[in-house]
mmCIF file of C-alpha atoms and ligand atoms in Angstrom:
data_model
loop_
_atom_site.group_PDB
_atom_site.id
_atom_site.type_symbol
_atom_site.label_atom_id
_atom_site.label_comp_id
_atom_site.label_asym_id
_atom_site.label_seq_id
_atom_site.Cartn_x
_atom_site.Cartn_y
_atom_site.Cartn_z
ATOM 1 C CA MET A 1 116.422 106.072 122.160
ATOM 2 C CA VAL A 2 115.159 103.179 124.281
ATOM 3 C CA THR A 3 112.763 104.192 127.034
ATOM 4 C CA ALA A 4 113.198 102.008 130.120
ATOM 5 C CA THR A 5 109.588 101.116 130.852
ATOM 6 C CA LEU A 6 110.589 97.836 132.519
ATOM 7 C CA ARG A 7 112.575 99.635 135.224
ATOM 8 C CA PRO A 8 110.753 101.302 138.130
ATOM 9 C CA THR A 9 112.395 104.738 137.727
ATOM 10 C CA ARG A 10 109.818 107.267 136.527
ATOM 11 C CA VAL A 11 109.306 110.967 135.905
ATOM 12 C CA ARG A 12 105.819 111.726 137.169
ATOM 13 C CA VAL A 13 104.063 114.729 135.695
ATOM 14 C CA ASN A 14 101.135 116.212 137.573
ATOM 15 C CA GLU A 15 98.897 117.486 134.786
ATOM 16 C CA THR A 16 96.573 119.300 137.161
ATOM 17 C CA ALA A 17 99.506 121.346 138.463
ATOM 18 C CA ILE A 18 100.329 122.517 134.928
ATOM 19 C CA PHE A 19 96.653 123.264 134.292
ATOM 20 C CA GLU A 20 96.368 125.335 137.460
ATOM 21 C CA ASN A 21 99.601 127.226 136.880
ATOM 22 C CA VAL A 22 98.368 128.263 133.417
ATOM 23 C CA GLN A 23 94.961 129.253 134.748
ATOM 24 C CA HIS A 24 96.496 131.331 137.527
ATOM 25 C CA ALA A 25 98.752 133.086 135.041
ATOM 26 C CA LEU A 26 95.821 133.818 132.729
ATOM 27 C CA ALA A 27 93.796 135.235 135.599
ATOM 28 C CA GLN A 28 96.520 137.867 136.104
ATOM 29 C CA LEU A 29 96.509 139.014 132.480
ATOM 30 C CA LYS A 30 94.577 141.819 130.884
ATOM 31 C CA GLU A 31 91.797 140.450 128.721
ATOM 32 C CA GLU A 32 93.527 141.156 125.414
ATOM 33 C CA THR A 33 96.736 139.434 126.485
ATOM 34 C CA ALA A 34 97.247 135.857 125.313
ATOM 35 C CA LEU A 35 99.413 133.121 126.784
ATOM 36 C CA PHE A 36 101.723 131.047 124.625
ATOM 37 C CA ALA A 37 102.927 127.951 126.448
ATOM 38 C CA VAL A 38 106.681 127.442 126.097
ATOM 39 C CA VAL A 39 107.063 123.704 125.470
ATOM 40 C CA LYS A 40 110.621 123.585 124.133
ATOM 41 C CA ALA A 41 113.037 120.833 125.186
ATOM 42 C CA ASP A 42 110.253 118.263 125.495
ATOM 43 C CA GLY A 43 108.223 120.604 127.666
ATOM 44 C CA TYR A 44 111.209 121.238 129.962
ATOM 45 C CA GLY A 45 111.473 117.475 130.355
ATOM 46 C CA HIS A 46 107.759 117.021 131.190
ATOM 47 C CA GLY A 47 106.727 115.740 127.744
ATOM 48 C CA LEU A 48 105.997 118.000 124.751
ATOM 49 C CA LEU A 49 102.598 116.710 123.701
ATOM 50 C CA ARG A 50 101.282 116.140 127.209
ATOM 51 C CA VAL A 51 102.147 119.661 128.282
ATOM 52 C CA ALA A 52 100.829 121.193 125.059
ATOM 53 C CA ARG A 53 97.491 119.429 125.453
ATOM 54 C CA VAL A 54 97.064 120.402 129.114
ATOM 55 C CA ALA A 55 98.201 123.992 128.535
ATOM 56 C CA GLN A 56 95.750 124.384 125.679
ATOM 57 C CA LYS A 57 92.934 122.970 127.814
ATOM 58 C CA ALA A 58 93.829 125.531 130.470
ATOM 59 C CA GLY A 59 93.604 128.401 127.986
ATOM 60 C CA ALA A 60 96.969 128.751 126.263
ATOM 61 C CA SER A 61 96.302 130.065 122.762
ATOM 62 C CA GLY A 62 99.663 129.249 121.187
ATOM 63 C CA PHE A 63 103.029 127.600 121.708
ATOM 64 C CA CYS A 64 106.680 128.543 121.699
ATOM 65 C CA VAL A 65 109.340 125.972 120.872
ATOM 66 C CA ALA A 66 113.097 126.186 120.465
ATOM 67 C CA VAL A 67 113.596 124.377 117.174
ATOM 68 C CA LEU A 68 111.608 123.731 114.018
ATOM 69 C CA ASP A 69 111.395 119.978 114.651
ATOM 70 C CA GLU A 70 109.494 120.628 117.884
ATOM 71 C CA ALA A 71 107.019 122.773 115.970
ATOM 72 C CA LEU A 72 106.520 120.023 113.400
ATOM 73 C CA ALA A 73 105.976 117.467 116.174
ATOM 74 C CA LEU A 74 103.124 119.639 117.462
ATOM 75 C CA ARG A 75 101.641 119.990 113.964
ATOM 76 C CA GLN A 76 101.919 116.233 113.354
ATOM 77 C CA ALA A 77 100.068 115.628 116.607
ATOM 78 C CA GLY A 78 97.264 117.813 115.311
ATOM 79 C CA PHE A 79 97.808 121.104 117.122
ATOM 80 C CA THR A 80 96.581 123.958 114.927
ATOM 81 C CA ALA A 81 97.242 126.896 117.291
ATOM 82 C CA PRO A 82 99.944 129.472 116.465
ATOM 83 C CA ILE A 83 103.494 128.237 117.048
ATOM 84 C CA LEU A 84 106.600 130.398 117.305
ATOM 85 C CA VAL A 85 110.117 128.988 117.070
ATOM 86 C CA LEU A 86 112.367 130.969 119.424
ATOM 87 C CA GLY A 87 115.735 130.276 117.813
ATOM 88 C CA ILE A 88 116.957 131.315 114.374
ATOM 89 C CA ILE A 89 116.291 128.590 111.811
ATOM 90 C CA GLU A 90 118.400 128.078 108.724
ATOM 91 C CA PRO A 91 116.989 130.096 105.812
ATOM 92 C CA ALA A 92 116.927 126.906 103.701
ATOM 93 C CA TYR A 93 114.143 125.569 105.977
ATOM 94 C CA ALA A 94 111.933 128.640 105.594
ATOM 95 C CA ALA A 95 109.554 126.789 103.262
ATOM 96 C CA ILE A 96 109.026 124.008 105.817
ATOM 97 C CA ALA A 97 108.085 126.604 108.412
ATOM 98 C CA ALA A 98 105.778 128.454 106.014
ATOM 99 C CA ALA A 99 104.038 125.296 104.807
ATOM 100 C CA ASN A 100 103.299 124.334 108.415
ATOM 101 C CA HIS A 101 102.174 127.822 109.513
ATOM 102 C CA VAL A 102 105.044 128.029 111.954
ATOM 103 C CA ALA A 103 106.346 131.504 112.797
ATOM 104 C CA VAL A 104 110.073 132.146 113.110
ATOM 105 C CA PRO A 105 112.191 134.921 114.593
ATOM 106 C CA VAL A 106 114.189 137.236 112.351
ATOM 107 C CA GLY A 107 117.083 139.378 113.491
ATOM 108 C CA SER A 108 118.619 140.609 110.249
ATOM 109 C CA ALA A 109 117.721 141.672 106.717
ATOM 110 C CA ALA A 110 120.327 139.174 105.499
ATOM 111 C CA TRP A 111 118.252 136.285 106.855
ATOM 112 C CA LEU A 112 115.226 137.474 104.871
ATOM 113 C CA ASP A 113 117.375 137.823 101.731
ATOM 114 C CA GLU A 114 118.640 134.266 102.155
ATOM 115 C CA ALA A 115 115.189 132.841 102.871
ATOM 116 C CA LEU A 116 113.518 134.629 99.961
ATOM 117 C CA PRO A 117 114.569 132.183 97.193
ATOM 118 C CA HIS A 118 113.126 129.337 99.288
ATOM 119 C CA LEU A 119 109.735 131.037 99.477
ATOM 120 C CA GLN A 120 108.928 131.376 95.777
ATOM 121 C CA ASP A 121 106.371 128.575 95.483
ATOM 122 C CA PRO A 122 103.026 130.351 94.944
ATOM 123 C CA ALA A 123 101.268 127.494 96.757
ATOM 124 C CA LEU A 124 103.092 128.406 99.990
ATOM 125 C CA PRO A 125 101.495 130.770 102.494
ATOM 126 C CA PRO A 126 103.746 133.683 103.477
ATOM 127 C CA LEU A 127 106.239 132.858 106.215
ATOM 128 C CA ARG A 128 105.163 134.433 109.504
ATOM 129 C CA VAL A 129 108.069 136.297 111.022
ATOM 130 C CA HIS A 130 108.550 137.820 114.466
ATOM 131 C CA LEU A 131 111.120 140.592 114.471
ATOM 132 C CA ALA A 132 113.547 140.031 117.333
ATOM 133 C CA MET A 133 114.935 143.099 119.114
ATOM 134 C CA ASP A 134 118.188 142.647 120.959
ATOM 135 C CA THR A 135 117.640 145.112 123.781
ATOM 136 C CA GLY A 136 120.372 143.650 125.963
ATOM 137 C CA MET A 137 120.106 139.867 125.976
ATOM 138 C CA GLY A 138 122.900 139.749 123.401
ATOM 139 C CA ARG A 139 121.633 136.539 121.808
ATOM 140 C CA ILE A 140 119.613 137.221 118.649
ATOM 141 C CA GLY A 141 117.933 140.253 117.160
ATOM 142 C CA PHE A 142 118.272 143.730 115.733
ATOM 143 C CA ARG A 143 120.523 145.996 117.697
ATOM 144 C CA ASP A 144 119.472 149.305 116.144
ATOM 145 C CA VAL A 145 116.504 150.922 114.438
ATOM 146 C CA ALA A 146 118.256 151.258 111.065
ATOM 147 C CA ALA A 147 118.835 147.492 110.861
ATOM 148 C CA LEU A 148 115.231 146.849 111.873
ATOM 149 C CA LYS A 149 113.916 149.230 109.206
ATOM 150 C CA ALA A 150 116.098 147.652 106.521
ATOM 151 C CA ALA A 151 114.618 144.240 107.338
ATOM 152 C CA CYS A 152 111.072 145.604 107.396
ATOM 153 C CA ALA A 153 111.671 146.998 103.934
ATOM 154 C CA VAL A 154 112.680 143.553 102.622
ATOM 155 C CA ALA A 155 109.620 141.942 104.189
ATOM 156 C CA VAL A 156 107.218 144.625 102.993
ATOM 157 C CA ALA A 157 108.632 144.432 99.432
ATOM 158 C CA ASN A 158 107.926 140.660 99.377
ATOM 159 C CA PRO A 159 104.456 140.196 100.821
ATOM 160 C CA GLN A 160 103.992 136.884 99.003
ATOM 161 C CA ALA A 161 107.000 135.538 100.970
ATOM 162 C CA PHE A 162 106.801 137.239 104.372
ATOM 163 C CA GLU A 163 104.162 138.350 106.819
ATOM 164 C CA ILE A 164 105.385 140.376 109.785
ATOM 165 C CA GLU A 165 103.311 138.804 112.517
ATOM 166 C CA GLY A 166 105.213 139.778 115.629
ATOM 167 C CA LEU A 167 107.760 141.953 117.346
ATOM 168 C CA PHE A 168 109.512 140.856 120.502
ATOM 169 C CA THR A 169 112.433 141.017 122.846
ATOM 170 C CA HIS A 170 113.780 138.877 125.660
ATOM 171 C CA PHE A 171 114.923 140.067 129.077
ATOM 172 C CA ALA A 172 118.166 138.949 130.639
ATOM 173 C CA THR A 173 117.381 139.857 134.258
ATOM 174 C CA ALA A 174 113.586 139.774 134.732
ATOM 175 C CA ASP A 175 114.152 137.193 137.495
ATOM 176 C CA GLU A 176 116.436 139.388 139.597
ATOM 177 C CA PRO A 177 115.529 141.717 142.472
ATOM 178 C CA ASP A 178 117.669 144.501 140.984
ATOM 179 C CA THR A 179 115.630 146.007 138.119
ATOM 180 C CA THR A 180 118.238 148.407 136.729
ATOM 181 C CA TYR A 181 119.170 146.369 133.676
ATOM 182 C CA PHE A 182 115.567 145.282 133.130
ATOM 183 C CA LYS A 183 114.504 148.945 132.923
ATOM 184 C CA LEU A 184 117.273 149.690 130.440
ATOM 185 C CA GLN A 185 115.961 146.898 128.208
ATOM 186 C CA VAL A 186 112.384 148.182 128.506
ATOM 187 C CA ALA A 187 113.515 151.653 127.447
ATOM 188 C CA ARG A 188 115.360 150.277 124.432
ATOM 189 C CA PHE A 189 112.313 148.235 123.429
ATOM 190 C CA GLN A 190 110.104 151.321 123.666
ATOM 191 C CA ALA A 191 112.498 153.147 121.363
ATOM 192 C CA PHE A 192 112.264 150.333 118.806
ATOM 193 C CA LEU A 193 108.464 150.368 119.016
ATOM 194 C CA ALA A 194 108.315 154.123 118.589
ATOM 195 C CA ALA A 195 110.355 153.900 115.391
ATOM 196 C CA LEU A 196 107.849 151.591 113.702
ATOM 197 C CA PRO A 197 104.907 153.056 111.773
ATOM 198 C CA THR A 198 102.623 150.099 112.543
ATOM 199 C CA LYS A 199 102.598 147.437 115.221
ATOM 200 C CA PRO A 200 102.293 143.815 114.164
ATOM 201 C CA ARG A 201 99.620 141.553 115.587
ATOM 202 C CA TYR A 202 101.775 140.164 118.391
ATOM 203 C CA VAL A 203 104.028 142.309 120.546
ATOM 204 C CA HIS A 204 105.658 140.236 123.257
ATOM 205 C CA VAL A 205 108.399 140.623 125.802
ATOM 206 C CA ALA A 206 107.402 138.520 128.795
ATOM 207 C CA ASN A 207 108.929 135.248 129.865
ATOM 208 C CA SER A 208 107.628 133.735 133.123
ATOM 209 C CA ALA A 209 109.651 136.088 135.317
ATOM 210 C CA THR A 210 108.386 139.189 133.504
ATOM 211 C CA SER A 211 104.790 137.962 133.719
ATOM 212 C CA LEU A 212 105.169 137.369 137.461
ATOM 213 C CA TRP A 213 107.061 140.450 138.561
ATOM 214 C CA HIS A 214 106.757 143.080 135.805
ATOM 215 C CA GLN A 215 103.163 142.718 134.675
ATOM 216 C CA ALA A 216 102.977 146.238 133.261
ATOM 217 C CA CYS A 217 105.180 145.232 130.320
ATOM 218 C CA ASN A 218 103.507 142.037 129.227
ATOM 219 C CA GLY A 219 102.699 143.191 125.667
ATOM 220 C CA ASN A 220 99.750 141.280 124.185
ATOM 221 C CA VAL A 221 101.239 137.801 124.543
ATOM 222 C CA ILE A 222 103.297 136.218 127.286
ATOM 223 C CA ARG A 223 105.758 133.421 126.608
ATOM 224 C CA PHE A 224 105.001 131.341 129.659
ATOM 225 C CA GLY A 225 107.657 128.745 130.364
ATOM 226 C CA VAL A 226 109.173 127.584 133.606
ATOM 227 C CA ALA A 227 106.374 128.881 135.853
ATOM 228 C CA MET A 228 103.899 126.703 133.955
ATOM 229 C CA TYR A 229 105.834 123.755 135.360
ATOM 230 C CA GLY A 230 105.487 125.229 138.838
ATOM 231 C CA LEU A 231 109.081 126.371 139.176
ATOM 232 C CA ASN A 232 110.080 129.817 140.403
ATOM 233 C CA PRO A 233 112.091 131.447 137.578
ATOM 234 C CA SER A 234 114.304 133.254 140.080
ATOM 235 C CA GLY A 235 115.248 130.099 141.949
ATOM 236 C CA ARG A 236 115.233 131.446 145.502
ATOM 237 C CA ALA A 237 116.083 135.086 144.692
ATOM 238 C CA ILE A 238 112.474 136.368 144.700
ATOM 239 C CA GLU A 239 110.310 134.203 146.938
ATOM 240 C CA ALA A 240 107.015 136.103 146.578
ATOM 241 C CA THR A 241 104.874 135.202 143.572
ATOM 242 C CA PRO A 242 101.426 136.643 142.761
ATOM 243 C CA TYR A 243 99.946 133.128 142.836
ATOM 244 C CA PRO A 244 101.270 129.842 144.153
ATOM 245 C CA LEU A 245 103.416 127.885 141.701
ATOM 246 C CA LYS A 246 102.616 124.199 141.878
ATOM 247 C CA PRO A 247 105.546 121.968 140.845
ATOM 248 C CA ALA A 248 104.447 119.414 138.256
ATOM 249 C CA MET A 249 107.434 117.089 138.240
ATOM 250 C CA SER A 250 108.416 114.365 140.628
ATOM 251 C CA LEU A 251 110.982 111.645 140.201
ATOM 252 C CA VAL A 252 110.588 108.228 141.754
ATOM 253 C CA SER A 253 112.198 104.805 141.792
ATOM 254 C CA THR A 254 112.442 101.771 144.048
ATOM 255 C CA LEU A 255 115.274 99.931 145.784
ATOM 256 C CA SER A 256 116.678 97.311 143.428
ATOM 257 C CA PHE A 257 119.140 95.788 145.902
ATOM 258 C CA VAL A 258 119.675 96.025 149.659
ATOM 259 C CA LYS A 259 122.549 94.735 151.767
ATOM 260 C CA GLN A 260 124.415 95.352 154.990
ATOM 261 C CA ILE A 261 128.120 96.189 154.815
ATOM 262 C CA GLU A 262 130.734 96.110 157.550
ATOM 263 C CA ALA A 263 132.497 99.147 159.008
ATOM 264 C CA GLY A 264 135.305 100.225 156.661
ATOM 265 C CA GLU A 265 133.851 98.594 153.531
ATOM 266 C CA ALA A 266 133.661 100.797 150.430
ATOM 267 C CA VAL A 267 130.890 101.717 147.995
ATOM 268 C CA SER A 268 131.068 102.534 144.261
ATOM 269 C CA TYR A 269 133.787 103.619 141.795
ATOM 270 C CA GLY A 270 136.942 104.991 143.271
ATOM 271 C CA ALA A 271 135.990 103.512 146.656
ATOM 272 C CA THR A 272 135.447 107.085 147.868
ATOM 273 C CA TYR A 273 132.947 106.106 150.550
ATOM 274 C CA HIS A 274 133.730 103.859 153.483
ATOM 275 C CA ALA A 275 131.099 102.787 155.972
ATOM 276 C CA ALA A 276 131.704 104.252 159.434
ATOM 277 C CA GLU A 277 129.976 101.293 161.054
ATOM 278 C CA ALA A 278 127.836 98.391 159.898
ATOM 279 C CA GLU A 279 125.442 100.078 157.436
ATOM 280 C CA TRP A 280 122.448 99.178 155.290
ATOM 281 C CA ILE A 281 123.038 100.199 151.692
ATOM 282 C CA GLY A 282 120.308 100.414 149.058
ATOM 283 C CA THR A 283 120.820 100.565 145.318
ATOM 284 C CA VAL A 284 118.646 102.857 143.157
ATOM 285 C CA PRO A 285 118.374 102.082 139.431
ATOM 286 C CA MET A 286 119.081 105.528 137.992
ATOM 287 C CA GLY A 287 122.311 107.273 137.161
ATOM 288 C CA TYR A 288 123.993 110.068 135.290
ATOM 289 C CA ALA A 289 122.900 108.582 131.947
ATOM 290 C CA ASP A 290 119.368 109.389 133.114
ATOM 291 C CA GLY A 291 120.326 112.937 134.065
ATOM 292 C CA TRP A 292 120.923 112.212 137.765
ATOM 293 C CA LEU A 293 124.214 114.048 137.936
ATOM 294 C CA ARG A 294 127.423 112.492 139.157
ATOM 295 C CA ARG A 295 127.997 115.480 141.392
ATOM 296 C CA LEU A 296 124.921 114.486 143.452
ATOM 297 C CA GLN A 297 127.171 112.243 145.556
ATOM 298 C CA GLY A 298 126.542 113.389 149.154
ATOM 299 C CA PHE A 299 123.022 114.684 148.361
ATOM 300 C CA HIS A 300 120.013 112.662 149.495
ATOM 301 C CA VAL A 301 116.777 110.976 148.473
ATOM 302 C CA LEU A 302 113.708 110.044 150.505
ATOM 303 C CA VAL A 303 112.803 106.554 151.660
ATOM 304 C CA ASP A 304 109.797 106.124 153.918
ATOM 305 C CA GLY A 305 109.787 109.852 154.745
ATOM 306 C CA GLN A 306 113.468 109.879 155.752
ATOM 307 C CA PHE A 307 116.436 111.537 154.087
ATOM 308 C CA CYS A 308 119.018 108.987 152.948
ATOM 309 C CA GLU A 309 122.455 110.115 151.833
ATOM 310 C CA ILE A 310 123.749 109.222 148.373
ATOM 311 C CA VAL A 311 126.963 107.372 149.227
ATOM 312 C CA GLY A 312 129.824 106.758 146.843
ATOM 313 C CA ARG A 313 129.955 107.955 143.275
ATOM 314 C CA VAL A 314 126.803 108.079 141.192
ATOM 315 C CA CYS A 315 127.283 105.531 138.379
ATOM 316 C CA MET A 316 125.927 105.751 134.860
ATOM 317 C CA ASP A 317 122.788 103.744 135.633
ATOM 318 C CA GLN A 318 122.721 103.147 139.401
ATOM 319 C CA PHE A 319 123.595 104.834 142.658
ATOM 320 C CA MET A 320 123.703 103.790 146.288
ATOM 321 C CA ILE A 321 122.163 105.278 149.433
ATOM 322 C CA ARG A 322 122.612 104.675 153.155
ATOM 323 C CA LEU A 323 119.411 103.384 154.744
ATOM 324 C CA PRO A 324 118.569 103.841 158.430
ATOM 325 C CA HIS A 325 117.790 100.108 158.637
ATOM 326 C CA ALA A 326 116.874 97.219 156.361
ATOM 327 C CA TYR A 327 114.157 97.807 153.777
ATOM 328 C CA PRO A 328 112.884 95.242 151.293
ATOM 329 C CA THR A 329 113.779 95.598 147.637
ATOM 330 C CA GLY A 330 110.959 97.320 145.802
ATOM 331 C CA THR A 331 110.596 99.952 148.549
ATOM 332 C CA ALA A 332 109.684 103.360 147.075
ATOM 333 C CA VAL A 333 112.464 105.922 146.677
ATOM 334 C CA VAL A 334 111.592 109.580 146.051
ATOM 335 C CA LEU A 335 114.313 111.570 144.315
ATOM 336 C CA VAL A 336 112.155 114.645 143.704
ATOM 337 C CA GLY A 337 108.813 115.055 145.418
ATOM 338 C CA GLN A 338 107.211 114.202 148.719
ATOM 339 C CA SER A 339 107.585 111.213 151.033
ATOM 340 C CA GLY A 340 105.911 111.333 154.421
ATOM 341 C CA ASP A 341 106.378 114.857 155.764
ATOM 342 C CA GLN A 342 109.532 115.551 153.754
ATOM 343 C CA THR A 343 109.994 117.027 150.292
ATOM 344 C CA ILE A 344 112.892 117.313 147.872
ATOM 345 C CA THR A 345 112.382 119.934 145.160
ATOM 346 C CA LEU A 346 114.096 120.354 141.816
ATOM 347 C CA GLN A 347 115.456 123.563 143.339
ATOM 348 C CA ASP A 348 117.107 121.519 146.114
ATOM 349 C CA VAL A 349 118.706 119.245 143.506
ATOM 350 C CA ALA A 350 119.824 122.291 141.517
ATOM 351 C CA ASP A 351 121.289 124.004 144.589
ATOM 352 C CA TYR A 352 123.358 120.956 145.458
ATOM 353 C CA SER A 353 124.471 120.613 141.835
ATOM 354 C CA GLN A 354 125.306 124.325 141.609
ATOM 355 C CA THR A 355 122.973 124.897 138.702
ATOM 356 C CA ILE A 356 119.360 125.964 138.067
ATOM 357 C CA HIS A 357 116.236 123.782 138.160
ATOM 358 C CA TYR A 358 115.710 124.380 134.425
ATOM 359 C CA GLU A 359 118.878 122.416 133.717
ATOM 360 C CA ILE A 360 117.942 119.515 136.001
ATOM 361 C CA ALA A 361 114.418 119.204 134.531
ATOM 362 C CA CYS A 362 115.400 119.295 130.884
ATOM 363 C CA GLY A 363 118.508 117.200 131.500
ATOM 364 C CA LEU A 364 116.418 114.162 132.447
ATOM 365 C CA ALA A 365 117.044 111.653 129.697
ATOM 366 C CA ALA A 366 114.603 110.190 127.202
ATOM 367 C CA ARG A 367 115.384 106.815 128.782
ATOM 368 C CA LEU A 368 113.140 107.790 131.721
ATOM 369 C CA PRO A 369 109.460 107.112 131.122
ATOM 370 C CA ARG A 370 107.148 110.044 131.789
ATOM 371 C CA GLU A 371 103.925 109.156 133.510
ATOM 372 C CA SER A 372 100.942 111.425 134.113
ATOM 373 C CA VAL A 373 99.404 111.780 137.528
ATOM 374 C CA ALA A 374 96.273 113.826 138.316
ATOM 375 C CA PRO A 375 95.423 113.755 134.604
ATOM 376 C CA VAL A 376 93.442 116.576 133.038
ATOM 377 C CA LYS A 377 90.658 115.055 130.955
HETATM 378 C C1 PLP B 1 112.829 129.854 126.921
HETATM 379 C C2 PLP B 1 112.289 131.186 126.568
HETATM 380 C C3 PLP B 1 111.173 131.695 127.242
HETATM 381 C C4 PLP B 1 110.568 131.034 128.456
HETATM 382 O O1 PLP B 1 111.332 131.386 129.568
HETATM 383 P P1 PLP B 1 110.886 130.965 131.059
HETATM 384 O O2 PLP B 1 111.900 131.590 131.930
HETATM 385 O O3 PLP B 1 110.947 129.478 131.086
HETATM 386 O O4 PLP B 1 109.510 131.478 131.233
HETATM 387 C C5 PLP B 1 110.620 132.880 126.790
HETATM 388 N N1 PLP B 1 111.170 133.541 125.749
HETATM 389 C C6 PLP B 1 112.263 133.095 125.104
HETATM 390 C C7 PLP B 1 112.809 133.895 123.974
HETATM 391 C C8 PLP B 1 112.870 131.922 125.504
HETATM 392 O O5 PLP B 1 113.969 131.500 124.873
#
């Protein structure tokens, strides 16, 4: 993938915001509870290694990633802290995980049986496994105690191959005001825990939303994701948070072309926009190939502290805006962030796009350079 460093469009990542969000989260935790920074999907679009470094500086004692390659990228960069992959890996790659001290989730005895032949090298350390309980997320994990016990038996019978390091579940509705389903999942998790003779080292249930709004059930590790980036996991559903979340990401560009068009003249593919009167139109060098969605036609950006409508269809690599008057090319354009007294948040972009901020942040393409601001030394 080519990163467009010679184009002014940038993702800016405020490292101090990430640092402070982690420190605020840690301050809420009981002393024995650790924080694993969730840095999957290139740190939710903020940059894997940058976020990992800042989170660790702020006190994160481990990392969660989605896929094994992300774990290896952290190891190659020199991170030695515990890493947990959150998705099921193929059993054939168990040895790669073990050799790199990367923990993986397990949701069936069959997975352990299939991984076992790949873990026979006596030079390999045992593979660290976290037993996943499906208490209602319906994604991965054991759905009853008998299945859990059968898997434990396989692991315990093969201590050279497996070390049960963790036990966890994931909540489907921790970010919703209605706690009915959340409580059902907690009860099911308690039943799983009660059925086990010993607890592994890590027992964890909390994503960001759980850590913010259901602190009693944190376990001894939290998997701290979206809130680390300063985004409210509930979107706008639960406004109150125990500490302020400071958004880390902004998105900026500059005007690459400016012109005045006559009343009735059209802009962009399909000629869907016609100027009502003589209008100043600016071109912004970013498009849907960068993750700036085509459905953002009609939304706005900020120029000189003023909202400017996105007119005509968003193209693959460029889009056009209506300016209040002439501005020189090179004038700053803020797509996400602050300009003058006005702000556009990722939540605003998500609302207009009828999705969630998570999807906007991690949908920003690798073509966009990431640049640190307020760096944490
Ligand atoms: C992505 C993920 C998280 C982090 O969720 P946030 O809402 O971003 O805090 C935690 N746990 C699991 C299993 C996940 O997949």
